[in-house]
């Protein structure tokens, strides 16, 4: 743990081929680190491993056998513009890429089963998220909240729930296509997504949480399924442009 923590003069790291894991806080606060070459046999990156390595520009992980990325592993790596994930990646921890403000687009691999809360919170230049190949069944709270540049999201077919504040303040989202198996949308999930225009909810949807679409001021039309049983408190309050409900 913390092997090279706060080595601010460090600019590059090349790991040996036999390395399988990078421990907690191993390179935290290495503010001058611009490039890292990861070995093929790498399976895990620990919590806070590259915390606030603000000069890192790109992460090429596709050649590794990486299975897990720990909590806050790349927290506030504000210079990071791109990440390429490997096919075997199963989990991304809470706050793993929190405030990586320069990230532009993300495509997630087929084997991914979990993304922790706040994992991509405030990635404000992020424009697109493709989750379609993953096996995610839920999106945790605040995963993409305050991604104010986000214009498109592609959900996986197996998704059943969208968590609290998952996409709040994603102000450039104009449309959403929900998968048929979606059962619940959490409180404040799309709060102040004020570029959304029209929404058609899938047949399997059972509940829409409190304030879920509050302040979606340009929303004009809503189509609800027959099986919907719960619409939460103020779920569509301040949707001033709403003209059609079916």
PDB file of C-alpha atoms in Angstrom:
ATOM      1  CA  UNK A   1       0.000   0.000   0.000  1.00  0.00           C
ATOM      2  CA  UNK A   2       1.144   3.523  -0.822  1.00  0.00           C
ATOM      3  CA  UNK A   3       4.408   2.294  -2.342  1.00  0.00           C
ATOM      4  CA  UNK A   4       4.990   5.385  -4.508  1.00  0.00           C
ATOM      5  CA  UNK A   5       2.418   7.698  -2.962  1.00  0.00           C
ATOM      6  CA  UNK A   6       3.082  11.428  -3.456  1.00  0.00           C
ATOM      7  CA  UNK A   7       6.128  10.949  -5.749  1.00  0.00           C
ATOM      8  CA  UNK A   8       5.307  14.148  -7.571  1.00  0.00           C
ATOM      9  CA  UNK A   9       8.366  14.014  -9.847  1.00  0.00           C
ATOM     10  CA  UNK A  10       7.420  10.632 -11.314  1.00  0.00           C
ATOM     11  CA  UNK A  11       6.403  10.952 -14.987  1.00  0.00           C
ATOM     12  CA  UNK A  12       6.035   7.389 -16.312  1.00  0.00           C
ATOM     13  CA  UNK A  13       5.652   3.819 -15.057  1.00  0.00           C
ATOM     14  CA  UNK A  14       6.215   0.544 -16.916  1.00  0.00           C
ATOM     15  CA  UNK A  15       5.292  -2.559 -14.959  1.00  0.00           C
ATOM     16  CA  UNK A  16       6.896  -6.025 -15.243  1.00  0.00           C
ATOM     17  CA  UNK A  17       4.940  -8.721 -17.069  1.00  0.00           C
ATOM     18  CA  UNK A  18       4.516 -10.834 -13.923  1.00  0.00           C
ATOM     19  CA  UNK A  19       2.591  -8.140 -12.044  1.00  0.00           C
ATOM     20  CA  UNK A  20      -1.004  -9.124 -11.269  1.00  0.00           C
ATOM     21  CA  UNK A  21      -2.210  -6.394  -8.892  1.00  0.00           C
ATOM     22  CA  UNK A  22      -1.606  -2.752  -8.001  1.00  0.00           C
ATOM     23  CA  UNK A  23      -2.265  -2.042  -4.339  1.00  0.00           C
ATOM     24  CA  UNK A  24      -4.177   0.645  -2.490  1.00  0.00           C
ATOM     25  CA  UNK A  25      -2.821   4.179  -2.881  1.00  0.00           C
ATOM     26  CA  UNK A  26       0.201   2.808  -4.772  1.00  0.00           C
ATOM     27  CA  UNK A  27       0.561   5.966  -6.895  1.00  0.00           C
ATOM     28  CA  UNK A  28      -1.780   8.414  -5.145  1.00  0.00           C
ATOM     29  CA  UNK A  29      -0.908  12.080  -5.657  1.00  0.00           C
ATOM     30  CA  UNK A  30       1.791  11.381  -8.269  1.00  0.00           C
ATOM     31  CA  UNK A  31       0.898  14.687  -9.838  1.00  0.00           C
ATOM     32  CA  UNK A  32       3.525  14.536 -12.593  1.00  0.00           C
ATOM     33  CA  UNK A  33       2.614  11.049 -13.839  1.00  0.00           C
ATOM     34  CA  UNK A  34       1.601  11.252 -17.520  1.00  0.00           C
ATOM     35  CA  UNK A  35       1.765   7.653 -18.756  1.00  0.00           C
ATOM     36  CA  UNK A  36       1.400   4.135 -17.393  1.00  0.00           C
ATOM     37  CA  UNK A  37       2.019   0.907 -19.315  1.00  0.00           C
ATOM     38  CA  UNK A  38       0.030  -1.940 -17.785  1.00  0.00           C
ATOM     39  CA  UNK A  39       1.095  -5.607 -18.084  1.00  0.00           C
ATOM     40  CA  UNK A  40      -1.051  -8.243 -19.759  1.00  0.00           C
ATOM     41  CA  UNK A  41      -1.433 -10.310 -16.572  1.00  0.00           C
ATOM     42  CA  UNK A  42      -2.860  -7.469 -14.455  1.00  0.00           C
ATOM     43  CA  UNK A  43      -6.074  -8.546 -12.724  1.00  0.00           C
ATOM     44  CA  UNK A  44      -6.809  -5.807 -10.171  1.00  0.00           C
ATOM     45  CA  UNK A  45      -6.216  -2.128  -9.456  1.00  0.00           C
ATOM     46  CA  UNK A  46      -6.708  -1.234  -5.797  1.00  0.00           C
ATOM     47  CA  UNK A  47      -8.642   1.524  -4.069  1.00  0.00           C
ATOM     48  CA  UNK A  48      -7.177   5.011  -4.553  1.00  0.00           C
ATOM     49  CA  UNK A  49      -4.327   3.478  -6.629  1.00  0.00           C
ATOM     50  CA  UNK A  50      -3.943   6.519  -8.919  1.00  0.00           C
ATOM     51  CA  UNK A  51      -5.916   9.020  -6.845  1.00  0.00           C
ATOM     52  CA  UNK A  52      -5.447  12.595  -8.119  1.00  0.00           C
ATOM     53  CA  UNK A  53      -2.833  11.710 -10.758  1.00  0.00           C
ATOM     54  CA  UNK A  54      -3.950  14.801 -12.604  1.00  0.00           C
ATOM     55  CA  UNK A  55      -1.433  14.612 -15.462  1.00  0.00           C
ATOM     56  CA  UNK A  56      -2.496  11.143 -16.685  1.00  0.00           C
ATOM     57  CA  UNK A  57      -3.811  11.458 -20.247  1.00  0.00           C
ATOM     58  CA  UNK A  58      -4.960   7.991 -21.387  1.00  0.00           C
ATOM     59  CA  UNK A  59      -5.525   4.522 -19.972  1.00  0.00           C
ATOM     60  CA  UNK A  60      -5.020   1.592 -22.329  1.00  0.00           C
ATOM     61  CA  UNK A  61      -6.247  -1.459 -20.437  1.00  0.00           C
ATOM     62  CA  UNK A  62      -7.626  -3.542 -23.305  1.00  0.00           C
ATOM     63  CA  UNK A  63      -4.569  -5.807 -23.481  1.00  0.00           C
ATOM     64  CA  UNK A  64      -4.796  -6.770 -19.790  1.00  0.00           C
ATOM     65  CA  UNK A  65      -6.797  -9.452 -17.972  1.00  0.00           C
ATOM     66  CA  UNK A  66      -8.085  -6.830 -15.537  1.00  0.00           C
ATOM     67  CA  UNK A  67     -11.105  -7.984 -13.534  1.00  0.00           C
ATOM     68  CA  UNK A  68     -11.664  -5.144 -11.075  1.00  0.00           C
ATOM     69  CA  UNK A  69     -10.975  -1.435 -10.629  1.00  0.00           C
ATOM     70  CA  UNK A  70     -11.146  -0.330  -6.997  1.00  0.00           C
ATOM     71  CA  UNK A  71     -12.992   2.517  -5.349  1.00  0.00           C
ATOM     72  CA  UNK A  72     -11.622   5.971  -6.210  1.00  0.00           C
ATOM     73  CA  UNK A  73      -8.816   4.295  -8.190  1.00  0.00           C
ATOM     74  CA  UNK A  74      -8.621   7.190 -10.675  1.00  0.00           C
ATOM     75  CA  UNK A  75     -10.481   9.780  -8.614  1.00  0.00           C
ATOM     76  CA  UNK A  76      -9.971  13.305  -9.912  1.00  0.00           C
ATOM     77  CA  UNK A  77      -7.509  12.333 -12.672  1.00  0.00           C
ATOM     78  CA  UNK A  78      -8.644  15.539 -14.301  1.00  0.00           C
ATOM     79  CA  UNK A  79      -6.363  15.304 -17.358  1.00  0.00           C
ATOM     80  CA  UNK A  80      -7.624  11.866 -18.368  1.00  0.00           C
ATOM     81  CA  UNK A  81      -9.241  11.999 -21.831  1.00  0.00           C
ATOM     82  CA  UNK A  82      -9.725   8.327 -22.734  1.00  0.00           C
ATOM     83  CA  UNK A  83     -10.059   4.886 -21.145  1.00  0.00           C
ATOM     84  CA  UNK A  84     -10.135   1.571 -23.010  1.00  0.00           C
ATOM     85  CA  UNK A  85     -11.479  -1.249 -20.860  1.00  0.00           C
ATOM     86  CA  UNK A  86     -10.617  -4.960 -21.315  1.00  0.00           C
ATOM     87  CA  UNK A  87     -13.265  -7.551 -22.160  1.00  0.00           C
ATOM     88  CA  UNK A  88     -12.852  -9.391 -18.843  1.00  0.00           C
ATOM     89  CA  UNK A  89     -13.569  -6.402 -16.608  1.00  0.00           C
ATOM     90  CA  UNK A  90     -16.315  -7.310 -14.124  1.00  0.00           C
ATOM     91  CA  UNK A  91     -16.479  -4.410 -11.669  1.00  0.00           C
ATOM     92  CA  UNK A  92     -15.726  -0.709 -11.382  1.00  0.00           C
ATOM     93  CA  UNK A  93     -15.699   0.577  -7.803  1.00  0.00           C
ATOM     94  CA  UNK A  94     -17.416   3.548  -6.220  1.00  0.00           C
ATOM     95  CA  UNK A  95     -16.020   6.934  -7.307  1.00  0.00           C
ATOM     96  CA  UNK A  96     -13.473   5.130  -9.519  1.00  0.00           C
ATOM     97  CA  UNK A  97     -13.405   7.948 -12.114  1.00  0.00           C
ATOM     98  CA  UNK A  98     -15.070  10.662 -10.039  1.00  0.00           C
ATOM     99  CA  UNK A  99     -14.360  14.144 -11.468  1.00  0.00           C
ATOM    100  CA  UNK A 100     -12.309  12.906 -14.437  1.00  0.00           C
ATOM    101  CA  UNK A 101     -13.484  16.048 -16.137  1.00  0.00           C
ATOM    102  CA  UNK A 102     -11.696  15.559 -19.486  1.00  0.00           C
ATOM    103  CA  UNK A 103     -13.131  12.102 -20.312  1.00  0.00           C
ATOM    104  CA  UNK A 104     -15.016  12.209 -23.623  1.00  0.00           C
ATOM    105  CA  UNK A 105     -16.651   8.847 -24.419  1.00  0.00           C
ATOM    106  CA  UNK A 106     -16.946   5.439 -22.770  1.00  0.00           C
ATOM    107  CA  UNK A 107     -17.734   1.973 -24.100  1.00  0.00           C
ATOM    108  CA  UNK A 108     -18.061  -0.735 -21.482  1.00  0.00           C
ATOM    109  CA  UNK A 109     -17.219  -4.436 -22.017  1.00  0.00           C
ATOM    110  CA  UNK A 110     -19.558  -7.407 -22.167  1.00  0.00           C
ATOM    111  CA  UNK A 111     -18.480  -8.958 -18.870  1.00  0.00           C
ATOM    112  CA  UNK A 112     -19.123  -5.879 -16.732  1.00  0.00           C
ATOM    113  CA  UNK A 113     -21.592  -6.674 -13.942  1.00  0.00           C
ATOM    114  CA  UNK A 114     -21.304  -3.686 -11.589  1.00  0.00           C
ATOM    115  CA  UNK A 115     -20.447   0.012 -11.528  1.00  0.00           C
ATOM    116  CA  UNK A 116     -20.291   1.578  -8.073  1.00  0.00           C
ATOM    117  CA  UNK A 117     -22.043   4.710  -6.890  1.00  0.00           C
ATOM    118  CA  UNK A 118     -20.594   8.025  -8.095  1.00  0.00           C
ATOM    119  CA  UNK A 119     -18.156   6.156 -10.366  1.00  0.00           C
ATOM    120  CA  UNK A 120     -18.301   8.806 -13.127  1.00  0.00           C
ATOM    121  CA  UNK A 121     -19.790  11.694 -11.170  1.00  0.00           C
ATOM    122  CA  UNK A 122     -18.886  15.106 -12.624  1.00  0.00           C
ATOM    123  CA  UNK A 123     -17.178  13.799 -15.769  1.00  0.00           C
ATOM    124  CA  UNK A 124     -18.408  16.986 -17.346  1.00  0.00           C
ATOM    125  CA  UNK A 125     -16.981  16.583 -20.871  1.00  0.00           C
ATOM    126  CA  UNK A 126     -18.284  13.037 -21.243  1.00  0.00           C
ATOM    127  CA  UNK A 127     -20.564  12.994 -24.311  1.00  0.00           C
ATOM    128  CA  UNK A 128     -21.575   9.358 -24.773  1.00  0.00           C
ATOM    129  CA  UNK A 129     -21.950   6.217 -22.679  1.00  0.00           C
ATOM    130  CA  UNK A 130     -22.496   2.809 -24.251  1.00  0.00           C
ATOM    131  CA  UNK A 131     -23.583   0.144 -21.752  1.00  0.00           C
ATOM    132  CA  UNK A 132     -25.304  -2.061 -24.329  1.00  0.00           C
ATOM    133  CA  UNK A 133     -22.767  -4.902 -24.230  1.00  0.00           C
ATOM    134  CA  UNK A 134     -22.656  -5.196 -20.434  1.00  0.00           C
ATOM    135  CA  UNK A 135     -24.568  -7.536 -18.160  1.00  0.00           C
ATOM    136  CA  UNK A 136     -25.559  -4.765 -15.770  1.00  0.00           C
ATOM    137  CA  UNK A 137     -28.948  -5.210 -14.131  1.00  0.00           C
ATOM    138  CA  UNK A 138     -28.852  -1.954 -12.175  1.00  0.00           C
ATOM    139  CA  UNK A 139     -27.289   1.473 -12.376  1.00  0.00           C
ATOM    140  CA  UNK A 140     -26.201   2.654  -8.931  1.00  0.00           C
ATOM    141  CA  UNK A 141     -26.855   6.039  -7.381  1.00  0.00           C
ATOM    142  CA  UNK A 142     -25.215   9.100  -8.916  1.00  0.00           C
ATOM    143  CA  UNK A 143     -23.080   7.035 -11.317  1.00  0.00           C
ATOM    144  CA  UNK A 144     -23.325   9.642 -14.092  1.00  0.00           C
ATOM    145  CA  UNK A 145     -24.708  12.596 -12.142  1.00  0.00           C
ATOM    146  CA  UNK A 146     -23.510  16.052 -13.182  1.00  0.00           C
ATOM    147  CA  UNK A 147     -22.152  14.724 -16.501  1.00  0.00           C
ATOM    148  CA  UNK A 148     -23.422  17.931 -18.014  1.00  0.00           C
ATOM    149  CA  UNK A 149     -22.001  17.258 -21.492  1.00  0.00           C
ATOM    150  CA  UNK A 150     -23.635  13.842 -21.855  1.00  0.00           C
ATOM    151  CA  UNK A 151     -25.811  13.640 -24.975  1.00  0.00           C
ATOM    152  CA  UNK A 152     -26.434   9.906 -25.373  1.00  0.00           C
ATOM    153  CA  UNK A 153     -26.784   6.792 -23.219  1.00  0.00           C
ATOM    154  CA  UNK A 154     -27.303   3.259 -24.502  1.00  0.00           C
ATOM    155  CA  UNK A 155     -28.703   0.917 -21.861  1.00  0.00           C
ATOM    156  CA  UNK A 156     -28.181  -2.884 -21.689  1.00  0.00           C
ATOM    157  CA  UNK A 157     -31.141  -5.162 -22.405  1.00  0.00           C
ATOM    158  CA  UNK A 158     -30.982  -6.769 -18.954  1.00  0.00           C
ATOM    159  CA  UNK A 159     -31.302  -3.526 -17.003  1.00  0.00           C
ATOM    160  CA  UNK A 160     -34.028  -3.619 -14.338  1.00  0.00           C
ATOM    161  CA  UNK A 161     -33.374  -0.517 -12.223  1.00  0.00           C
ATOM    162  CA  UNK A 162     -31.911   2.975 -12.455  1.00  0.00           C
ATOM    163  CA  UNK A 163     -30.771   4.316  -9.096  1.00  0.00           C
ATOM    164  CA  UNK A 164     -31.228   7.532  -7.173  1.00  0.00           C
ATOM    165  CA  UNK A 165     -29.749  10.580  -8.917  1.00  0.00           C
ATOM    166  CA  UNK A 166     -28.097   8.322 -11.514  1.00  0.00           C
ATOM    167  CA  UNK A 167     -28.246  10.969 -14.274  1.00  0.00           C
ATOM    168  CA  UNK A 168     -29.231  14.145 -12.451  1.00  0.00           C
ATOM    169  CA  UNK A 169     -28.059  17.385 -14.093  1.00  0.00           C
ATOM    170  CA  UNK A 170     -27.195  15.636 -17.391  1.00  0.00           C
ATOM    171  CA  UNK A 171     -28.487  18.749 -19.082  1.00  0.00           C
ATOM    172  CA  UNK A 172     -27.699  17.835 -22.699  1.00  0.00           C
ATOM    173  CA  UNK A 173     -29.501  14.498 -22.800  1.00  0.00           C
ATOM    174  CA  UNK A 174     -32.198  14.873 -25.457  1.00  0.00           C
ATOM    175  CA  UNK A 175     -33.626  11.356 -25.642  1.00  0.00           C
ATOM    176  CA  UNK A 176     -33.705   8.036 -23.796  1.00  0.00           C
ATOM    177  CA  UNK A 177     -34.593   4.541 -24.968  1.00  0.00           C
ATOM    178  CA  UNK A 178     -35.374   2.355 -21.987  1.00  0.00           C
ATOM    179  CA  UNK A 179     -35.016  -1.457 -22.203  1.00  0.00           C
ATOM    180  CA  UNK A 180     -38.190  -3.545 -21.960  1.00  0.00           C
ATOM    181  CA  UNK A 181     -37.166  -5.189 -18.686  1.00  0.00           C
ATOM    182  CA  UNK A 182     -36.762  -1.938 -16.765  1.00  0.00           C
ATOM    183  CA  UNK A 183     -38.776  -2.165 -13.543  1.00  0.00           C
ATOM    184  CA  UNK A 184     -37.930   0.968 -11.553  1.00  0.00           C
ATOM    185  CA  UNK A 185     -36.534   4.481 -11.920  1.00  0.00           C
ATOM    186  CA  UNK A 186     -35.174   5.942  -8.688  1.00  0.00           C
ATOM    187  CA  UNK A 187     -35.708   9.253  -6.919  1.00  0.00           C
ATOM    188  CA  UNK A 188     -34.173  12.241  -8.751  1.00  0.00           C
ATOM    189  CA  UNK A 189     -32.791   9.843 -11.397  1.00  0.00           C
ATOM    190  CA  UNK A 190     -33.100  12.388 -14.243  1.00  0.00           C
ATOM    191  CA  UNK A 191     -33.533  15.540 -12.170  1.00  0.00           C
ATOM    192  CA  UNK A 192     -32.967  18.720 -14.211  1.00  0.00           C
ATOM    193  CA  UNK A 193     -32.201  16.852 -17.452  1.00  0.00           C
ATOM    194  CA  UNK A 194     -33.749  19.836 -19.124  1.00  0.00           C
ATOM    195  CA  UNK A 195     -33.024  18.925 -22.755  1.00  0.00           C
ATOM    196  CA  UNK A 196     -35.190  15.781 -22.732  1.00  0.00           C
ATOM    197  CA  UNK A 197     -38.028  16.098 -25.264  1.00  0.00           C
ATOM    198  CA  UNK A 198     -40.273  12.995 -25.118  1.00  0.00           C
ATOM    199  CA  UNK A 199     -40.291   9.757 -23.137  1.00  0.00           C
ATOM    200  CA  UNK A 200     -41.881   6.387 -23.768  1.00  0.00           C
ATOM    201  CA  UNK A 201     -41.686   4.111 -20.751  1.00  0.00           C
ATOM    202  CA  UNK A 202     -41.423   0.317 -21.279  1.00  0.00           C
ATOM    203  CA  UNK A 203     -44.211  -2.148 -20.534  1.00  0.00           C
ATOM    204  CA  UNK A 204     -42.386  -3.714 -17.585  1.00  0.00           C
ATOM    205  CA  UNK A 205     -41.982  -0.466 -15.650  1.00  0.00           C
ATOM    206  CA  UNK A 206     -43.567  -0.603 -12.213  1.00  0.00           C
ATOM    207  CA  UNK A 207     -42.410   2.564 -10.446  1.00  0.00           C
ATOM    208  CA  UNK A 208     -41.055   6.065 -11.055  1.00  0.00           C
ATOM    209  CA  UNK A 209     -39.455   7.628  -8.001  1.00  0.00           C
ATOM    210  CA  UNK A 210     -39.951  10.963  -6.277  1.00  0.00           C
ATOM    211  CA  UNK A 211     -38.727  13.948  -8.316  1.00  0.00           C
ATOM    212  CA  UNK A 212     -37.385  11.531 -10.935  1.00  0.00           C
ATOM    213  CA  UNK A 213     -37.901  13.976 -13.815  1.00  0.00           C
ATOM    214  CA  UNK A 214     -38.303  17.231 -11.917  1.00  0.00           C
ATOM    215  CA  UNK A 215     -37.233  20.285 -13.884  1.00  0.00           C
ATOM    216  CA  UNK A 216     -37.131  18.554 -17.288  1.00  0.00           C
ATOM    217  CA  UNK A 217     -38.514  21.778 -18.650  1.00  0.00           C
ATOM    218  CA  UNK A 218     -38.437  20.903 -22.364  1.00  0.00           C
ATOM    219  CA  UNK A 219     -40.211  17.577 -21.956  1.00  0.00           C
ATOM    220  CA  UNK A 220     -43.296  17.678 -24.172  1.00  0.00           C
ATOM    221  CA  UNK A 221     -44.755  14.151 -24.202  1.00  0.00           C
ATOM    222  CA  UNK A 222     -45.016  11.111 -21.915  1.00  0.00           C
ATOM    223  CA  UNK A 223     -46.236   7.623 -22.757  1.00  0.00           C
ATOM    224  CA  UNK A 224     -46.874   5.362 -19.749  1.00  0.00           C
ATOM    225  CA  UNK A 225     -47.317   1.551 -19.716  1.00  0.00           C
ATOM    226  CA  UNK A 226     -50.453  -0.149 -18.403  1.00  0.00           C
ATOM    227  CA  UNK A 227     -48.618  -1.918 -15.586  1.00  0.00           C
ATOM    228  CA  UNK A 228     -47.206   1.208 -13.959  1.00  0.00           C
ATOM    229  CA  UNK A 229     -48.355   1.326 -10.325  1.00  0.00           C
ATOM    230  CA  UNK A 230     -46.301   4.093  -8.704  1.00  0.00           C
ATOM    231  CA  UNK A 231     -45.516   7.642  -9.803  1.00  0.00           C
ATOM    232  CA  UNK A 232     -43.627   9.326  -6.982  1.00  0.00           C
ATOM    233  CA  UNK A 233     -44.085  12.682  -5.317  1.00  0.00           C
ATOM    234  CA  UNK A 234     -43.353  15.572  -7.698  1.00  0.00           C
ATOM    235  CA  UNK A 235     -41.992  13.111 -10.260  1.00  0.00           C
ATOM    236  CA  UNK A 236     -42.694  15.526 -13.123  1.00  0.00           C
ATOM    237  CA  UNK A 237     -42.925  18.834 -11.312  1.00  0.00           C
ATOM    238  CA  UNK A 238     -41.579  21.861 -13.235  1.00  0.00           C
ATOM    239  CA  UNK A 239     -41.967  20.085 -16.598  1.00  0.00           C
ATOM    240  CA  UNK A 240     -43.325  23.314 -18.030  1.00  0.00           C
ATOM    241  CA  UNK A 241     -43.378  22.176 -21.685  1.00  0.00           C
ATOM    242  CA  UNK A 242     -45.443  19.037 -21.105  1.00  0.00           C
ATOM    243  CA  UNK A 243     -48.451  18.939 -23.460  1.00  0.00           C
ATOM    244  CA  UNK A 244     -49.204  15.241 -24.017  1.00  0.00           C
ATOM    245  CA  UNK A 245     -49.672  12.339 -21.577  1.00  0.00           C
ATOM    246  CA  UNK A 246     -50.686   8.937 -22.911  1.00  0.00           C
TER     247      UNK A 246
END
